[in-house]
Tab-separated table of C-alpha atoms in Angstrom:
chain	number	residue	atom	x	y	z
D	1	MET	CA	15.533	-32.969	-12.685
D	2	THR	CA	17.284	-35.381	-15.028
D	3	LEU	CA	21.123	-35.402	-15.415
D	4	GLU	CA	20.359	-34.284	-18.973
D	5	ALA	CA	18.496	-31.436	-17.910
D	6	ARG	CA	21.192	-30.337	-15.338
D	7	GLY	CA	23.885	-30.941	-17.950
D	8	ARG	CA	22.351	-27.975	-20.034
D	9	ASP	CA	23.243	-25.438	-16.879
D	10	THR	CA	26.844	-27.062	-16.301
D	11	LYS	CA	29.813	-25.283	-17.754
D	12	ILE	CA	33.087	-27.275	-17.694
D	13	ALA	CA	36.300	-25.919	-18.000
D	14	TYR	CA	38.939	-28.287	-19.800
D	15	MET	CA	42.568	-28.102	-19.218
D	16	MET	CA	45.089	-30.262	-20.846
D	17	SER	CA	48.890	-29.464	-21.524
D	18	ARG	CA	48.654	-28.688	-25.624
D	19	PHE	CA	45.711	-28.313	-27.617
D	20	PRO	CA	44.849	-29.063	-30.650
D	21	LYS	CA	47.193	-32.326	-30.433
D	22	LEU	CA	46.839	-34.765	-33.296
D	23	THR	CA	47.472	-37.852	-31.089
D	24	GLU	CA	45.284	-36.873	-28.226
D	25	THR	CA	41.887	-37.872	-29.773
D	26	PHE	CA	40.682	-38.873	-26.363
D	27	VAL	CA	40.637	-35.406	-25.104
D	28	LEU	CA	38.919	-34.011	-28.094
D	29	ASP	CA	36.669	-36.727	-28.089
D	30	GLU	CA	35.265	-36.436	-24.662
D	31	MET	CA	34.711	-32.666	-25.086
D	32	LEU	CA	32.798	-33.286	-28.069
D	33	GLU	CA	30.737	-35.858	-26.518
D	34	MET	CA	30.137	-33.462	-23.555
D	35	GLN	CA	28.779	-30.922	-25.792
D	36	ARG	CA	26.703	-33.658	-27.393
D	37	GLN	CA	25.228	-34.443	-24.016
D	38	GLY	CA	24.301	-30.988	-23.518
D	39	VAL	CA	27.163	-29.473	-21.343
D	40	ALA	CA	28.949	-26.426	-22.056
D	41	VAL	CA	32.667	-26.833	-22.682
D	42	GLU	CA	35.462	-24.145	-22.327
D	43	VAL	CA	39.011	-25.101	-23.441
D	44	PHE	CA	41.936	-23.840	-21.468
D	45	PRO	CA	45.112	-25.112	-22.947
D	46	LEU	CA	48.555	-24.625	-21.023
D	47	TRP	CA	50.190	-24.331	-24.706
D	48	ARG	CA	49.221	-24.155	-28.075
D	49	GLU	CA	49.974	-26.625	-30.205
D	50	ARG	CA	51.298	-25.545	-33.595
D	51	ALA	CA	50.378	-28.534	-35.656
D	52	GLN	CA	50.381	-29.133	-39.492
D	53	VAL	CA	47.609	-31.748	-39.259
D	54	ILE	CA	44.595	-30.853	-37.216
D	55	HIS	CA	41.568	-32.953	-36.776
D	56	PRO	CA	38.699	-31.252	-38.576
D	57	ASP	CA	36.098	-31.555	-35.959
D	58	ALA	CA	38.638	-29.916	-33.473
D	59	LEU	CA	38.628	-26.612	-35.544
D	60	PRO	CA	35.525	-25.067	-33.815
D	61	LEU	CA	36.936	-25.778	-30.203
D	62	VAL	CA	40.392	-24.331	-31.516
D	63	ALA	CA	38.688	-21.180	-32.728
D	64	ARG	CA	37.163	-20.384	-28.918
D	65	ALA	CA	39.951	-21.912	-26.948
D	66	HIS	CA	41.760	-19.504	-24.006
D	67	PHE	CA	45.295	-19.533	-25.496
D	68	LEU	CA	47.704	-17.617	-23.602
D	69	PRO	CA	51.158	-16.521	-23.945
D	70	LEU	CA	54.166	-17.208	-21.426
D	71	LEU	CA	53.324	-13.442	-20.252
D	72	ASN	CA	51.295	-10.329	-21.269
D	73	LEU	CA	49.910	-7.374	-19.895
D	74	GLU	CA	46.406	-9.270	-18.914
D	75	ILE	CA	48.696	-11.724	-17.107
D	76	LEU	CA	50.463	-9.260	-15.131
D	77	ARG	CA	47.111	-7.544	-14.481
D	78	ASP	CA	45.605	-10.592	-13.176
D	79	LEU	CA	48.428	-11.589	-11.023
D	80	ILE	CA	47.925	-7.848	-9.195
D	81	TYR	CA	44.083	-8.549	-9.063
D	82	TRP	CA	44.752	-11.931	-7.165
D	83	LEU	CA	47.264	-10.125	-5.257
D	84	VAL	CA	44.893	-7.470	-4.215
D	85	ARG	CA	41.723	-9.619	-3.660
D	86	SER	CA	43.198	-12.901	-2.384
D	87	PRO	CA	46.809	-12.228	-1.365
D	88	ARG	CA	46.900	-15.167	1.167
D	89	LYS	CA	45.268	-17.789	-1.338
D	90	LEU	CA	47.928	-16.728	-4.095
D	91	LEU	CA	50.895	-16.946	-1.856
D	92	GLN	CA	49.707	-20.159	-0.301
D	93	ALA	CA	49.227	-21.540	-3.897
D	94	LEU	CA	52.434	-20.548	-4.959
D	95	ALA	CA	54.093	-21.908	-1.874
D	96	THR	CA	52.604	-25.089	-2.221
D	97	LEU	CA	53.831	-25.471	-6.080
D	98	ILE	CA	57.172	-24.718	-4.744
D	99	ARG	CA	57.290	-26.990	-1.713
D	100	GLU	CA	55.648	-29.924	-3.449
D	101	ASN	CA	57.902	-29.897	-6.535
D	102	CYS	CA	61.256	-28.830	-5.036
D	103	ARG	CA	62.591	-32.400	-5.498
D	104	SER	CA	61.854	-32.169	-9.088
D	105	VAL	CA	63.390	-29.539	-11.409
D	106	ARG	CA	61.069	-30.468	-14.218
D	107	PHE	CA	57.963	-30.199	-12.420
D	108	LEU	CA	59.094	-27.123	-10.266
D	109	ALA	CA	60.151	-25.630	-13.750
D	110	GLY	CA	56.964	-26.176	-15.076
D	111	SER	CA	54.826	-25.153	-12.217
D	112	LEU	CA	56.439	-21.781	-11.787
D	113	VAL	CA	55.983	-21.208	-15.551
D	114	ILE	CA	52.509	-21.936	-15.929
D	115	PHE	CA	51.554	-20.106	-12.537
D	116	PRO	CA	50.980	-16.724	-13.733
D	117	LYS	CA	48.616	-17.810	-16.663
D	118	ALA	CA	46.869	-19.821	-14.081
D	119	CYS	CA	45.956	-16.839	-12.446
D	120	THR	CA	44.425	-15.568	-15.661
D	121	MET	CA	42.710	-18.504	-16.335
D	122	ALA	CA	41.232	-18.299	-12.985
D	123	LYS	CA	39.858	-14.822	-13.633
D	124	ARG	CA	38.607	-16.128	-17.185
D	125	MET	CA	36.706	-19.057	-15.557
D	126	GLU	CA	34.973	-16.738	-13.205
D	127	ILE	CA	33.717	-14.384	-15.803
D	128	ALA	CA	32.575	-17.326	-17.909
D	129	GLY	CA	30.652	-18.893	-15.244
D	130	VAL	CA	32.387	-22.355	-14.925
D	131	SER	CA	30.982	-24.751	-12.859
D	132	HIS	CA	33.964	-27.140	-12.581
D	133	ILE	CA	37.302	-27.981	-13.875
D	134	HIS	CA	38.565	-31.029	-15.410
D	135	ALA	CA	42.222	-31.472	-16.410
D	136	HIS	CA	43.581	-33.996	-18.654
D	137	PHE	CA	47.130	-35.349	-17.143
D	138	ALA	CA	48.552	-35.730	-13.668
D	139	SER	CA	51.319	-33.335	-14.411
D	140	HIS	CA	51.413	-29.673	-15.077
D	141	PRO	CA	47.408	-29.574	-16.196
D	142	ALA	CA	46.510	-31.012	-12.791
D	143	ALA	CA	48.785	-28.143	-11.055
D	144	ALA	CA	47.372	-25.608	-12.764
D	145	ALA	CA	43.796	-26.756	-11.617
D	146	LEU	CA	44.712	-27.039	-8.210
D	147	VAL	CA	45.854	-23.258	-8.182
D	148	ILE	CA	42.907	-22.284	-9.908
D	149	GLY	CA	40.715	-24.104	-7.546
D	150	ARG	CA	42.372	-22.548	-4.517
D	151	LEU	CA	41.831	-19.023	-6.255
D	152	THR	CA	38.434	-19.624	-7.098
D	153	GLY	CA	36.834	-21.930	-4.819
D	154	LEU	CA	35.872	-23.929	-8.142
D	155	THR	CA	35.673	-27.824	-7.660
D	156	TRP	CA	38.147	-29.664	-9.944
D	157	SER	CA	39.285	-33.151	-11.080
D	158	PHE	CA	41.558	-35.033	-13.156
D	159	THR	CA	42.521	-37.796	-15.187
D	160	ALA	CA	45.699	-39.811	-15.114
D	161	HIS	CA	46.778	-41.306	-18.349
D	162	GLY	CA	50.264	-42.848	-19.171
D	163	SER	CA	53.769	-41.022	-18.932
D	164	ASP	CA	52.198	-38.429	-16.912
D	165	LEU	CA	51.678	-40.452	-14.078
D	166	HIS	CA	54.412	-43.303	-14.304
D	167	ARG	CA	57.210	-41.065	-15.167
D	168	GLU	CA	57.480	-38.952	-12.224
D	169	GLN	CA	54.912	-38.341	-9.097
D	170	ALA	CA	55.859	-35.159	-7.904
D	171	MET	CA	53.043	-33.162	-6.118
D	172	LEU	CA	50.678	-36.348	-6.803
D	173	GLY	CA	49.623	-36.726	-3.039
D	174	GLN	CA	48.761	-32.966	-2.866
D	175	LYS	CA	46.659	-33.277	-6.305
D	176	VAL	CA	44.787	-36.280	-5.198
D	177	ARG	CA	43.949	-34.842	-1.645
D	178	GLU	CA	42.660	-31.406	-3.078
D	179	ALA	CA	40.925	-32.749	-6.060
D	180	SER	CA	37.134	-33.356	-5.885
D	181	PHE	CA	37.652	-36.819	-7.309
D	182	VAL	CA	40.487	-38.649	-9.596
D	183	VAL	CA	39.792	-40.643	-12.946
D	184	THR	CA	42.283	-42.958	-13.956
D	185	ILE	CA	42.007	-44.903	-17.377
D	186	SER	CA	42.860	-48.343	-16.334
D	187	ASP	CA	42.588	-50.259	-12.816
D	188	TYR	CA	46.221	-50.517	-13.447
D	189	ASN	CA	46.831	-46.703	-12.941
D	190	ARG	CA	44.424	-46.761	-10.265
D	191	ARG	CA	46.334	-49.416	-8.349
D	192	PHE	CA	49.575	-47.721	-9.194
D	193	ILE	CA	48.332	-44.514	-7.216
D	194	LEU	CA	47.087	-46.405	-4.283
D	195	ASP	CA	50.386	-48.376	-3.802
D	196	ARG	CA	52.188	-45.081	-3.457
D	197	LEU	CA	49.733	-42.830	-1.606
D	198	GLY	CA	47.843	-45.576	0.545
D	199	SER	CA	44.148	-46.408	0.607
D	200	GLN	CA	43.207	-43.183	2.601
D	201	GLN	CA	41.994	-41.907	-1.035
D	202	GLU	CA	40.742	-45.048	-2.528
D	203	SER	CA	36.889	-43.877	-2.399
D	204	LYS	CA	38.177	-40.462	-4.442
D	205	ILE	CA	39.858	-42.711	-7.280
D	206	ARG	CA	37.395	-43.862	-10.060
D	207	VAL	CA	38.414	-46.029	-13.226
D	208	VAL	CA	36.835	-44.613	-16.458
D	209	HIS	CA	38.267	-45.928	-19.593
D	210	CYS	CA	38.990	-43.447	-22.657
D	211	GLY	CA	36.324	-44.246	-25.035
D	212	VAL	CA	35.600	-44.446	-28.744
D	213	ASP	CA	32.419	-43.878	-30.565
D	214	ALA	CA	32.173	-47.744	-32.030
D	215	ASP	CA	29.524	-46.646	-34.533
D	216	SER	CA	31.877	-44.616	-36.375
D	217	PHE	CA	34.126	-47.266	-37.238
D	218	LYS	CA	33.283	-50.043	-39.716
D	219	ILE	CA	33.745	-53.634	-39.488
D	220	GLN	CA	34.699	-55.046	-42.519
D	221	PRO	CA	37.080	-58.482	-42.770
D	222	VAL	CA	40.221	-58.056	-45.213
D	223	HIS	CA	41.205	-61.008	-47.143
D	224	SER	CA	44.621	-60.538	-48.378
D	225	ALA	CA	47.451	-63.089	-49.336
D	226	ALA	CA	49.818	-60.857	-46.880
D	227	LEU	CA	49.286	-60.047	-43.239
D	228	GLU	CA	48.411	-56.469	-43.449
D	229	ILE	CA	49.660	-55.221	-39.929
D	230	VAL	CA	48.938	-51.543	-38.716
D	231	CYS	CA	50.947	-49.848	-35.894
D	232	ILE	CA	49.502	-46.263	-34.849
D	233	GLY	CA	51.097	-43.879	-32.658
D	234	THR	CA	54.104	-41.234	-32.465
D	235	LEU	CA	57.373	-42.608	-33.510
D	236	HIS	CA	58.899	-42.667	-30.237
D	237	GLU	CA	60.878	-45.028	-27.963
D	238	VAL	CA	57.679	-45.608	-25.694
D	239	LYS	CA	55.939	-47.078	-28.672
D	240	GLY	CA	58.345	-49.718	-29.400
D	241	GLN	CA	58.013	-49.850	-33.335
D	242	ARG	CA	61.532	-51.199	-33.760
D	243	TYR	CA	60.659	-54.401	-31.833
D	244	LEU	CA	57.755	-54.579	-34.395
D	245	LEU	CA	59.770	-54.176	-37.170
D	246	GLU	CA	62.526	-56.496	-36.200
D	247	ALA	CA	59.439	-59.060	-35.532
D	248	CYS	CA	58.462	-58.517	-39.398
D	249	ALA	CA	61.949	-59.010	-40.379
D	250	LYS	CA	61.840	-62.710	-38.820
D	251	LEU	CA	58.662	-63.317	-40.361
D	252	THR	CA	60.097	-63.212	-43.950
D	253	THR	CA	62.893	-65.892	-43.235
D	254	ARG	CA	59.937	-68.153	-42.039
D	255	GLY	CA	58.074	-67.728	-45.527
D	256	VAL	CA	55.279	-65.303	-44.144
D	257	GLN	CA	53.824	-62.618	-46.628
D	258	TRP	CA	53.414	-59.298	-44.838
D	259	HIS	CA	53.296	-55.579	-45.082
D	260	CYS	CA	53.675	-53.020	-41.918
D	261	HIS	CA	51.993	-49.768	-42.039
D	262	LEU	CA	53.330	-46.954	-39.364
D	263	ILE	CA	50.813	-44.393	-39.121
D	264	GLY	CA	52.023	-41.318	-37.119
D	265	ASP	CA	55.348	-39.245	-37.147
D	266	GLY	CA	57.751	-38.238	-34.128
D	267	PRO	CA	61.502	-38.055	-33.232
D	268	ASP	CA	62.526	-41.660	-34.129
D	269	ARG	CA	61.134	-41.290	-37.779
D	270	GLU	CA	64.853	-41.065	-39.643
D	271	GLN	CA	66.081	-43.757	-36.868
D	272	LEU	CA	63.095	-46.227	-37.972
D	273	ILE	CA	63.701	-45.706	-41.432
D	274	ALA	CA	67.345	-46.293	-41.249
D	275	LEU	CA	66.473	-49.539	-39.351
D	276	VAL	CA	64.146	-50.607	-42.331
D	277	GLY	CA	66.975	-50.125	-44.521
D	278	LYS	CA	69.412	-52.244	-42.283
D	279	LEU	CA	67.014	-55.224	-42.188
D	280	GLY	CA	66.200	-55.172	-45.638
D	281	ILE	CA	62.661	-54.517	-45.705
D	282	PRO	CA	62.175	-51.220	-47.238
D	283	ASP	CA	59.418	-52.762	-49.697
D	284	ARG	CA	57.441	-54.181	-46.966
D	285	VAL	CA	57.094	-51.182	-44.653
D	286	THR	CA	54.848	-47.737	-45.323
D	287	PHE	CA	55.511	-44.688	-43.418
D	288	HIS	CA	52.298	-42.830	-43.514
D	289	GLY	CA	53.239	-40.205	-41.523
D	290	ALA	CA	50.807	-37.890	-39.270
D	291	CYS	CA	46.927	-38.660	-40.400
D	292	ASP	CA	43.701	-37.004	-39.382
D	293	ARG	CA	41.106	-39.446	-37.870
D	294	GLU	CA	39.426	-39.992	-41.368
D	295	GLN	CA	42.626	-40.818	-43.112
D	296	VAL	CA	43.305	-43.194	-40.113
D	297	ARG	CA	39.756	-44.766	-40.618
D	298	ARG	CA	40.269	-45.214	-44.314
D	299	LEU	CA	43.521	-46.912	-43.721
D	300	LEU	CA	42.250	-49.275	-40.902
D	301	ALA	CA	39.728	-50.281	-43.298
D	302	GLY	CA	42.653	-52.206	-45.416
D	303	MET	CA	44.327	-53.997	-42.155
D	304	ASN	CA	43.684	-57.310	-40.878
D	305	LEU	CA	45.831	-56.915	-37.640
D	306	ALA	CA	46.949	-54.146	-35.307
D	307	CYS	CA	49.893	-53.968	-33.020
D	308	ALA	CA	51.155	-51.871	-30.059
D	309	PRO	CA	54.753	-53.137	-29.148
D	310	SER	CA	55.086	-50.532	-26.334
D	311	VAL	CA	57.935	-50.651	-23.841
D	312	PRO	CA	58.916	-48.729	-20.594
D	313	THR	CA	61.567	-46.341	-21.232
D	314	SER	CA	64.664	-45.643	-19.105
D	315	ASP	CA	63.050	-42.239	-17.866
D	316	GLY	CA	59.976	-44.053	-16.556
D	317	ARG	CA	57.675	-43.383	-19.501
D	318	ARG	CA	55.144	-46.131	-20.492
D	319	GLU	CA	51.543	-46.124	-22.034
D	320	GLY	CA	48.471	-46.109	-20.272
D	321	ILE	CA	45.906	-47.771	-22.802
D	322	PRO	CA	46.618	-46.755	-26.512
D	323	VAL	CA	43.375	-45.324	-27.726
D	324	ALA	CA	44.579	-46.132	-31.254
D	325	LEU	CA	44.436	-49.752	-30.249
D	326	ILE	CA	40.579	-49.224	-28.976
D	327	GLU	CA	39.931	-47.673	-32.463
D	328	ALA	CA	41.402	-50.567	-34.289
D	329	ALA	CA	39.449	-53.239	-31.957
D	330	ALA	CA	36.454	-51.125	-32.730
D	331	CYS	CA	37.050	-52.173	-36.462
D	332	GLY	CA	37.046	-55.750	-35.620
D	333	LEU	CA	40.878	-56.055	-35.647
D	334	PRO	CA	42.703	-58.718	-33.602
D	335	LEU	CA	45.102	-57.071	-31.390
D	336	VAL	CA	48.658	-57.754	-30.537
D	337	ALA	CA	50.089	-55.878	-27.933
D	338	SER	CA	52.529	-55.539	-24.985
D	339	ARG	CA	51.796	-57.049	-21.688
D	340	LEU	CA	52.365	-53.885	-19.984
D	341	SER	CA	50.527	-51.147	-17.886
D	342	GLY	CA	46.806	-51.213	-18.618
D	343	ILE	CA	46.887	-52.645	-21.913
D	344	PRO	CA	45.872	-56.449	-20.766
D	345	GLU	CA	42.666	-54.562	-19.779
D	346	LEU	CA	42.064	-53.909	-23.465
D	347	VAL	CA	43.770	-56.984	-25.017
D	348	LEU	CA	42.505	-60.016	-23.238
D	349	ASP	CA	45.149	-62.746	-23.999
D	350	ASN	CA	43.786	-65.020	-26.517
D	351	GLN	CA	40.386	-63.664	-26.333
D	352	THR	CA	40.327	-60.297	-27.995
D	353	GLY	CA	44.170	-60.315	-28.956
D	354	MET	CA	47.328	-61.862	-27.887
D	355	LEU	CA	49.932	-60.366	-25.464
D	356	THR	CA	53.655	-60.190	-26.023
D	357	GLU	CA	56.620	-59.700	-23.606
D	358	PRO	CA	57.827	-55.813	-23.990
D	359	GLY	CA	60.728	-55.544	-26.184
D	360	ASP	CA	60.838	-59.032	-27.229
D	361	SER	CA	60.800	-59.195	-31.019
D	362	GLU	CA	61.092	-62.729	-31.089
D	363	ASP	CA	57.816	-63.200	-29.003
D	364	ILE	CA	56.163	-60.789	-31.424
D	365	ALA	CA	57.252	-62.485	-34.342
D	366	ARG	CA	56.022	-65.756	-33.003
D	367	VAL	CA	52.413	-64.222	-32.263
D	368	LEU	CA	52.350	-62.528	-35.690
D	369	GLU	CA	53.478	-65.854	-37.641
D	370	ILE	CA	50.496	-67.722	-35.523
D	371	LEU	CA	47.936	-65.220	-36.827
D	372	ALA	CA	49.007	-64.903	-40.171
D	373	ARG	CA	48.779	-68.744	-40.840
D	374	ASP	CA	45.376	-68.886	-38.934
D	375	PRO	CA	42.559	-66.457	-40.333
D	376	SER	CA	39.803	-68.240	-38.399
D	377	THR	CA	41.659	-67.365	-35.085
D	378	ARG	CA	42.197	-63.721	-36.422
D	379	LYS	CA	38.215	-63.451	-37.151
D	380	ARG	CA	37.423	-64.869	-33.787
D	381	LEU	CA	39.734	-62.462	-31.994
D	382	GLY	CA	38.649	-59.356	-34.021
D	383	GLU	CA	34.985	-60.315	-33.433
D	384	ALA	CA	35.768	-60.330	-29.756
D	385	ALA	CA	37.861	-57.254	-29.668
D	386	ALA	CA	35.054	-55.256	-31.329
D	387	ALA	CA	32.358	-56.681	-28.897
D	388	ASN	CA	34.778	-55.788	-25.971
D	389	VAL	CA	34.921	-52.013	-27.060
D	390	ARG	CA	31.283	-51.691	-27.479
D	391	GLU	CA	30.584	-53.135	-23.905
D	392	ASN	CA	33.557	-51.632	-22.095
D	393	PHE	CA	35.425	-48.992	-23.622
D	394	SER	CA	32.174	-46.801	-25.165
D	395	LEU	CA	32.748	-43.131	-25.249
D	396	GLN	CA	29.036	-42.315	-24.609
D	397	VAL	CA	29.059	-44.406	-21.300
D	398	SER	CA	32.522	-43.251	-20.338
D	399	VAL	CA	31.208	-39.390	-20.736
D	400	THR	CA	28.056	-40.140	-18.971
D	401	THR	CA	29.994	-41.729	-15.792
D	402	LEU	CA	32.460	-38.704	-15.772
D	403	ARG	CA	29.436	-36.205	-15.867
D	404	ARG	CA	27.617	-38.064	-13.011
D	405	LEU	CA	30.851	-37.810	-10.786
D	406	ILE	CA	31.207	-34.058	-11.818
D	407	ARG	CA	27.380	-33.567	-10.721
D	408	ASP	CA	28.018	-35.671	-7.543
D	409	ARG	CA	31.273	-33.719	-6.428
D	410	CYS	CA	30.553	-30.231	-7.762
D	411	VAL	CA	29.418	-27.545	-5.510
D	412	THR	CA	28.142	-25.196	-8.121
D	413	CYS	CA	26.706	-27.490	-10.581
D	414	PRO	CA	22.710	-27.480	-10.833
D	415	GLU	CA	20.865	-29.899	-8.749
């Protein structure tokens, strides 16, 4: 039987922290591609994201997602159900959450909060005929998948991205040991896990890049007098937008024409607007706010450079490989990004873009000035960036790889 035929009889339960989250197109796209490849998908978010802007193609999944409150009669009934049916499994799962997270107030509190609804998810997954569970994020979604796996016997796996892995590693070893396999979105993340857990689980950890559908992005060179710079992401410290703005202000004193476009919203919006005023560049910076994917694509068509000035934060947050940067590369834009985490696996220095030191606005300004004055280099880097995405960051290839991993490790998937 072919992989495609097997897929038609497989049902995967996807778990994530929040859904539908505007900035997590990588989760949405993976589920949609799974469905295109013939795999049935059930969506089990830990929390419902109340968003004003939602990607239109997420709406069918939102309509049938298994959203659960913190507690209700169904959850209480299912707790009793598992206590009667499998008391030892239930209590051992709870004890594992407490023991493995006791040194982290954040992880312990979160695990105890999601434990009751995980019991209902387990019951619903059995009724729905789920074959395998895949959780996005190594934090609470993976913990919930572990509980459900213990109760139901279903195989499960998880993908580790950025801050969910780098910020804190409570219970990480237990999750890796019990998962059927672990996906990391970069080789950096794979080495990060092995450096902390040792090589015993090495064969279980696989690198599968977040992919994009490159054919859905148009490559069209932009010729403009000014350097049109786009930076996409939540307006948050970890994204480092302030360093880009400081760098752009330096360009003005060097006679470079530029305009900076910030796409996204977040807690640092007012702080960044104030910074723009302080730097004296309000007429050169546009805050586009939260945009759905079609709006982003239209904006990308008018840009000639993408920047991701990511920085590590004091509480341990750091990016993985920003999917917005992958999408910009698919449009043929040269990339400027921080030498941080897995980013150099996408931004090959002086090949698909240029790397800068995190938090160094002068280094960013230096690189931007080079690219502003040399359109031929922008063209060369942009063409290479697009080719790199098509070869190494294909959504179709990434999902096919994940399907094969699930097929090989899932005991209930059809042979």
